[in-house]
Short mmCIF file of C-alpha atoms and ligand atoms in Angstrom, two decimals:
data_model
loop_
_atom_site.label_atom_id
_atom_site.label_comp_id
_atom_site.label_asym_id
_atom_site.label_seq_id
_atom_site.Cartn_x
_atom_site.Cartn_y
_atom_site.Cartn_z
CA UNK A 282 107.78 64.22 76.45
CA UNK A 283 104.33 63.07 75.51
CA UNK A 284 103.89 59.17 74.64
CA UNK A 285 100.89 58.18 72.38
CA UNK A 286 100.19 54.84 72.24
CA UNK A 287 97.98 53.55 69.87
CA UNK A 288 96.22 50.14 68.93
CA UNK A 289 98.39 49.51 65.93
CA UNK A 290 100.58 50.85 63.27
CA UNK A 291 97.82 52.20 61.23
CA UNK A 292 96.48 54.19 63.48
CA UNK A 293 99.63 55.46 64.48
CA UNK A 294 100.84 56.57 61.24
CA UNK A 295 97.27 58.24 60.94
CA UNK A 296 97.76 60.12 64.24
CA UNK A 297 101.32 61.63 63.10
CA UNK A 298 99.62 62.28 59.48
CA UNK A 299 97.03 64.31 60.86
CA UNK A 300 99.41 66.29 63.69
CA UNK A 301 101.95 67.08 60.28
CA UNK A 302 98.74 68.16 58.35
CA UNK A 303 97.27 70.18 61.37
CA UNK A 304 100.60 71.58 62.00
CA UNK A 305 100.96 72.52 57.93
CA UNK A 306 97.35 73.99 57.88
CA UNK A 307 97.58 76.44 60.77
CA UNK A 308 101.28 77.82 59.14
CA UNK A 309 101.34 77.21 55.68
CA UNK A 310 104.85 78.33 55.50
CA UNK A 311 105.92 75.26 58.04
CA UNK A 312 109.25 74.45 58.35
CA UNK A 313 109.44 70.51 58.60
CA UNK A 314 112.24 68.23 59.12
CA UNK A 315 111.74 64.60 57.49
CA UNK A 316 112.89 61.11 58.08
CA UNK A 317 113.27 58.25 55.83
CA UNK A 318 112.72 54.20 56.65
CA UNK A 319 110.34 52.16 55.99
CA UNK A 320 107.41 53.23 58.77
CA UNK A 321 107.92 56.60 56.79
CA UNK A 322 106.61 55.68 53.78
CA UNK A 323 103.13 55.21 55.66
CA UNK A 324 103.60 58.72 57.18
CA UNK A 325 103.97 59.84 53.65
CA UNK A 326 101.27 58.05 51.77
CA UNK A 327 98.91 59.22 54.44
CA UNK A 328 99.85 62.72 53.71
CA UNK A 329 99.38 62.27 49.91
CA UNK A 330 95.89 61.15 50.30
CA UNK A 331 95.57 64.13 52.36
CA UNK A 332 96.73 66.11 49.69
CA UNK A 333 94.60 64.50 47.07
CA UNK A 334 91.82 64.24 49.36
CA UNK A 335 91.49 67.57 51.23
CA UNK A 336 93.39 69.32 49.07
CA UNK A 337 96.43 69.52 52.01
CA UNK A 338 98.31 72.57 50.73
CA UNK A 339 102.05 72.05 50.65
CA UNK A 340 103.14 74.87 48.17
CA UNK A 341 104.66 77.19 50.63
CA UNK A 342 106.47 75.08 52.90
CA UNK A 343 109.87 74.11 53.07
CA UNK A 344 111.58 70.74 53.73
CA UNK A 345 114.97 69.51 55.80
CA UNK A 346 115.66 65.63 55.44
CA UNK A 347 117.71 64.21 58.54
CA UNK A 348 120.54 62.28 56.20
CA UNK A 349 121.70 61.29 53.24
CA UNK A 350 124.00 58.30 52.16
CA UNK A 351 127.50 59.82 51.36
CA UNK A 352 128.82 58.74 47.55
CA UNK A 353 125.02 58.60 46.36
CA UNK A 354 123.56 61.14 43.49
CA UNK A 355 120.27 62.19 43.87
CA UNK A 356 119.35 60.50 41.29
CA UNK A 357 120.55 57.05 42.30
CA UNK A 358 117.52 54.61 43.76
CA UNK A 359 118.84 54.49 47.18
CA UNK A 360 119.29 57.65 47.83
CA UNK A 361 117.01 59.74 50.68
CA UNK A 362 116.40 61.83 47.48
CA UNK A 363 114.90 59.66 45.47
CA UNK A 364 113.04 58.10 48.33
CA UNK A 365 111.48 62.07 49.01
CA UNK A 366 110.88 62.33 45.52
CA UNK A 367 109.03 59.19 45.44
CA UNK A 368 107.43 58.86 48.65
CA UNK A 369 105.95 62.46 48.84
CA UNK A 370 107.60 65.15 46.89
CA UNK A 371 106.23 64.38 43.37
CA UNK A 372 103.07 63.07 44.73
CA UNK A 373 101.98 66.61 46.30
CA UNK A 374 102.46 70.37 45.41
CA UNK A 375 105.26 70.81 47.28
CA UNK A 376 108.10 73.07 45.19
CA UNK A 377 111.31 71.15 44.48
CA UNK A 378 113.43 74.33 45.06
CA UNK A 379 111.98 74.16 48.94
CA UNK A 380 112.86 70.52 49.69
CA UNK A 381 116.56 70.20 50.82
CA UNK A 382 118.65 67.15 51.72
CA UNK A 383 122.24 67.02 52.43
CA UNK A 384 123.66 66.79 48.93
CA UNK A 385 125.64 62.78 49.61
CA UNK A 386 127.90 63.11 46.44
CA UNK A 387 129.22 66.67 47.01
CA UNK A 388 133.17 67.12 46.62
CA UNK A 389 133.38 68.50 49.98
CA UNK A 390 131.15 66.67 53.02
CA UNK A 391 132.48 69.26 55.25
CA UNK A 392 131.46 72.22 53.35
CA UNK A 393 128.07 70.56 52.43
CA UNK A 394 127.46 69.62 56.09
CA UNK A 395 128.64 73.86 57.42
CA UNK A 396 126.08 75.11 54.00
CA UNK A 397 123.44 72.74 55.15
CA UNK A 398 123.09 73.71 58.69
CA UNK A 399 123.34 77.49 57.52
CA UNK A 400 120.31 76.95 55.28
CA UNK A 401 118.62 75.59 58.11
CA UNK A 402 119.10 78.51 59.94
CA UNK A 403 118.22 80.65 56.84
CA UNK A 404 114.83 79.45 56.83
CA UNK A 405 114.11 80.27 60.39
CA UNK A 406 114.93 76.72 61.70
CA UNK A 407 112.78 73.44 61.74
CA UNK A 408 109.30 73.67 63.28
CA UNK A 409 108.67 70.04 63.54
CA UNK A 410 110.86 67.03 62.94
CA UNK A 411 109.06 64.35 61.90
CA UNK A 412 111.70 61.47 63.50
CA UNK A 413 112.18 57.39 63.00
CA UNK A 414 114.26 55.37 65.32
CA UNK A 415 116.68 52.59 63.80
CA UNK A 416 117.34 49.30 65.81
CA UNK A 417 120.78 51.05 66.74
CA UNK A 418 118.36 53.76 68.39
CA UNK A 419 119.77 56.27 66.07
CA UNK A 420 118.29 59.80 65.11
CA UNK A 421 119.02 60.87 61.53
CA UNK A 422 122.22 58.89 61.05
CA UNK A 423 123.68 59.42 64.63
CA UNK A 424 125.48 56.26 66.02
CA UNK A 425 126.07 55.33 69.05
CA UNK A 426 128.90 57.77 70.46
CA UNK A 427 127.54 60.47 68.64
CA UNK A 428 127.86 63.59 70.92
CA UNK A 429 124.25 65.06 72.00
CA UNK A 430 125.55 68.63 70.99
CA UNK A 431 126.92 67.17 67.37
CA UNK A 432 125.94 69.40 64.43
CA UNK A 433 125.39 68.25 60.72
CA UNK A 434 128.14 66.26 59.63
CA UNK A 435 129.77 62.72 58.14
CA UNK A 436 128.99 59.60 60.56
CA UNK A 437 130.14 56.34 59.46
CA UNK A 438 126.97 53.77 59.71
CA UNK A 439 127.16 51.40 62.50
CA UNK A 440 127.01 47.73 61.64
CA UNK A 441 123.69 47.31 63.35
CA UNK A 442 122.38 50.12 60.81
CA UNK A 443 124.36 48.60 58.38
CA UNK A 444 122.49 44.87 58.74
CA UNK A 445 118.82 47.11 58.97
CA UNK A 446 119.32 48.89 55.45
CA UNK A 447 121.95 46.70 53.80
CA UNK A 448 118.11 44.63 52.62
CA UNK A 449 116.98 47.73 50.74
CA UNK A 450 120.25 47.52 48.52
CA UNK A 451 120.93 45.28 45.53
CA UNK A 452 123.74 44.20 47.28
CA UNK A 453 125.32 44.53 50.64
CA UNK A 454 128.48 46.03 49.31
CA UNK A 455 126.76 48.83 47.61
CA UNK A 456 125.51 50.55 50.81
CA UNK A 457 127.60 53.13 51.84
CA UNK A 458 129.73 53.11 54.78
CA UNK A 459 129.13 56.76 55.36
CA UNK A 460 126.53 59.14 55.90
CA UNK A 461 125.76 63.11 56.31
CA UNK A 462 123.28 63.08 59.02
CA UNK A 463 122.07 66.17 60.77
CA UNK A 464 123.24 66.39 64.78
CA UNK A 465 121.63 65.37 67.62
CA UNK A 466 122.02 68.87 68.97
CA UNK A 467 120.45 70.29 65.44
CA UNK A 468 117.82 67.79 65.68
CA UNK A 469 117.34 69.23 69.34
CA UNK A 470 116.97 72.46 67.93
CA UNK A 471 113.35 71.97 66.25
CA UNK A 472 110.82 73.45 68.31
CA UNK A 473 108.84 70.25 67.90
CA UNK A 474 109.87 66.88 67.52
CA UNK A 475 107.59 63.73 66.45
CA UNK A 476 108.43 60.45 66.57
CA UNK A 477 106.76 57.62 65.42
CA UNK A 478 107.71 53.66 65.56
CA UNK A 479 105.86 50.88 65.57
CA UNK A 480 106.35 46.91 65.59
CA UNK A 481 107.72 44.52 68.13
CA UNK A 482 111.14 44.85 66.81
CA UNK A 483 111.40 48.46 67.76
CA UNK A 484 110.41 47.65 71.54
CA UNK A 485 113.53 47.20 73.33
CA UNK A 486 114.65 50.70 72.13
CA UNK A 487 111.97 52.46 72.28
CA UNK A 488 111.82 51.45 76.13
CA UNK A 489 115.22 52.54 76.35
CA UNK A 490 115.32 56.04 74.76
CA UNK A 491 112.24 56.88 76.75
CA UNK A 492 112.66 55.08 79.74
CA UNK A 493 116.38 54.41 79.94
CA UNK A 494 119.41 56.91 81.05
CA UNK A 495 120.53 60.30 78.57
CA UNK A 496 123.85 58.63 76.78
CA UNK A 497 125.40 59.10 73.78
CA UNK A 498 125.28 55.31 72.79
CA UNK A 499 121.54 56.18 71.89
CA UNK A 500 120.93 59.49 70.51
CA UNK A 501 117.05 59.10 70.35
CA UNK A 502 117.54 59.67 74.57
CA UNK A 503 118.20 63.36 73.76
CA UNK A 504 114.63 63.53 72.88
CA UNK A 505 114.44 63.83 76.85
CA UNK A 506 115.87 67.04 77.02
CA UNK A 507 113.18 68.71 74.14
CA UNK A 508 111.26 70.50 75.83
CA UNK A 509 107.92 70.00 73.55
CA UNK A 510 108.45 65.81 72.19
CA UNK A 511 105.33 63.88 71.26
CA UNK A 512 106.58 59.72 71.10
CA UNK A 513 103.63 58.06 68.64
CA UNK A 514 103.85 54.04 69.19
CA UNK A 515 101.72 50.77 68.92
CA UNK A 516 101.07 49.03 71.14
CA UNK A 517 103.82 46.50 70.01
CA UNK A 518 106.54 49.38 69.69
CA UNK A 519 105.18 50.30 73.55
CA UNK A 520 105.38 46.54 74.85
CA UNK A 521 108.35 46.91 76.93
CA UNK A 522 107.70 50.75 78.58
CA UNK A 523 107.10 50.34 82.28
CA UNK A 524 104.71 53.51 82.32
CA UNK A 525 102.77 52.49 79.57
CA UNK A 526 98.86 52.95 81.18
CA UNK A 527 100.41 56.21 82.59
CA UNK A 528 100.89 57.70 79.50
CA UNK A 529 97.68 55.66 78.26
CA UNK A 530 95.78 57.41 80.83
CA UNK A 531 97.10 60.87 80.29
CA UNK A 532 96.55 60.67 76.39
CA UNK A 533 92.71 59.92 77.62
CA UNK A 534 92.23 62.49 79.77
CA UNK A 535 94.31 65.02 77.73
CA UNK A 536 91.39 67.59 76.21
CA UNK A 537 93.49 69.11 73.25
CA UNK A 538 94.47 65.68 71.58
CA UNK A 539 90.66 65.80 70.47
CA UNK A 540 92.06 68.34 68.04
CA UNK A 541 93.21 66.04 66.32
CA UNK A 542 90.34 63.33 66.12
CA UNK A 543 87.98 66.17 64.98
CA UNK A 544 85.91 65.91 61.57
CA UNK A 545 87.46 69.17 60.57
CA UNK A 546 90.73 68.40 60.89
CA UNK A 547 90.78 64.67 60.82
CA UNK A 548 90.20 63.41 57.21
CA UNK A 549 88.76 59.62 57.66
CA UNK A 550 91.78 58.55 55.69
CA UNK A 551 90.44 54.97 55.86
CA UNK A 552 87.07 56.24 54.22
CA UNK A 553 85.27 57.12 57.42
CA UNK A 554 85.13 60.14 59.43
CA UNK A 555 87.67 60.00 62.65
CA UNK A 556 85.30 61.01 65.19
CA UNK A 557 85.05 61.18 69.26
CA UNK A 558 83.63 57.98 68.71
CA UNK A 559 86.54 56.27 67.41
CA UNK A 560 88.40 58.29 69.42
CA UNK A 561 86.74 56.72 72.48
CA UNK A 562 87.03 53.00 70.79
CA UNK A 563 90.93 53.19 70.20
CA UNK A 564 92.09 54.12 73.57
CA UNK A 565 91.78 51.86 76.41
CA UNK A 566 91.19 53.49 79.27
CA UNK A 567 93.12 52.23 82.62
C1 GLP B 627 117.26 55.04 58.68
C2 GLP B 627 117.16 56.54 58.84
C3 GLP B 627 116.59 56.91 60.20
C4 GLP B 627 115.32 56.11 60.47
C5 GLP B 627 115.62 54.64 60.41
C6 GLP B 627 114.40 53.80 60.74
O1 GLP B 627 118.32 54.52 59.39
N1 GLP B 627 118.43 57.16 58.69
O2 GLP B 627 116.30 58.30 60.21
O3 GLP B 627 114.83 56.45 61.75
O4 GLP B 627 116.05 54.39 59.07
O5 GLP B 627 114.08 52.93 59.72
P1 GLP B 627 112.82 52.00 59.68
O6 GLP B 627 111.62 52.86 59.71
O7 GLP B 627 112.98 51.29 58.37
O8 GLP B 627 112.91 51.09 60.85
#
């Protein structure tokens, strides 16, 4: 696992922007897996300035979302569809037909969880996950007990997950109980995983996936066992890892990260050009 930690949540979400848009550019027909949540929709508007900017070429990739609420349409404003649609889909040249989300208001969740996983494989399976981490230290929808070799299938929402999203609802009652969520073990199965989180409240677990013991109770300690995991956090998000100038000084001395602070590559997303010299500004050497 690599850990990136950066000075703050901007930077962050620029740093996983630019390794999605690196990743897209060198295999146009990338596989991705996307994640929903709020320090998502950052990720996202990033990547449609990129579009807009650099002309970021998403026409011949295909999408897999992590989850969807079970009992919501597509078309309902909670759903992970219409957040997609919103957040990125309609906002860059992606084609609709190649972005795929576990369909939440299907008659049968087991048959849409066994056609979902066989699309997956279908398309060759997920190059890079693109990965949040709720207070619950979930993956996807995975709750605490899920099992680490658990395929796509119905979860019911724990209450701490229940508390973090029931805010994004008109009312707490109208957030579903249930959710299709992709498994740990298919989340596993990516050949890269990303995962970005950021803010003081996020600390504690972050520490603990990372840091802490493989157990079910949080499925974001999998991410131990990938073999090729890059963690992207502030520095709040990183407050409470005991290695942090460890991975601070490996990041430093780490020669192909500069990929990714190149002019050709990096797109100055704030208006300037992300150069060596920023580079050398953002991370403090220990
Ligand atoms: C939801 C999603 C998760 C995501 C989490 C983080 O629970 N199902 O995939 O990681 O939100 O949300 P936020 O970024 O809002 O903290």
């Amino acid at each position: 696992m690599e850990v990136v930690i950066q000075p703050n949540a901007d930077i962050a979400t620029d740093l996983v922007a630019q390794v999605i848009a690196n990743e897209l550019r060198a295999n146009p027909r990338l596989v991705i897996g996307l994640a929903t949540g709020r320090t998502m929709e950052s990720v996202y508007a990033r990547l449609v300035q990129l579009h807009r900017k650099e002309g970021l070429d998403f026409s011949a990739c295909h999408t897999f979302n992590l989850d969807e609420y079970v009992g919501l349409p597509g078309s309902h404003r909670n759903s992970y569809r219409h957040y997609m649609n919103h957040n990125l889909f309609l906002n860059v040249n992606v084609d609709l037909r190649n972005t795929h989300l576990p369909n939440g208001a299907a008659p049968d969740i087991d048959a849409e969880c066994e056609r979902y996983e066989k699309l997956i494989a279908q398309c060759g399976g997920i190059d890079l996950q693109l990965l949040g981490i709720g207070l619950a230290g979930h993956l996807g929808f995975n709750e605490p007990v899920s099992s680490l070799h658990s395929r796509t299938r119905i979860k019911v929402l724990s209450p701490v997950t229940r508390s973090q999203n029931e805010p994004l609802f008109t009312t707490p009652d109208e957030m579903p109980r249930r959710a299709i969520t992709m498994g740990v073990g298919t989340i596993l199965e990516a050949r890269r995983c990303l995962l970005l989180a950021t803010g003081e409240d996020k600390a504690e677990i972050v520490a603990r996936a990372i840091e802490g013991p493989v157990t079910s109770m949080i499925s974001a300690t999998a991410l131990q066992f990938h073999p090729h995991c890059t963690v992207v956090l502030d520095e709040a998000a990183a407050s409470r890892l005991q290695e942090a100038d460890y991975y601070r000084w490996i990041f430093e001395n780490e020669p192909q990260w500069q990929s990714c602070f190149n002019e050709s590559n990096a797109s100055g997303l704030n208006g300037s050009p992300v150069n060596s010299k920023r580079r050398k500004r953002v991370i403090t050497p220990v």
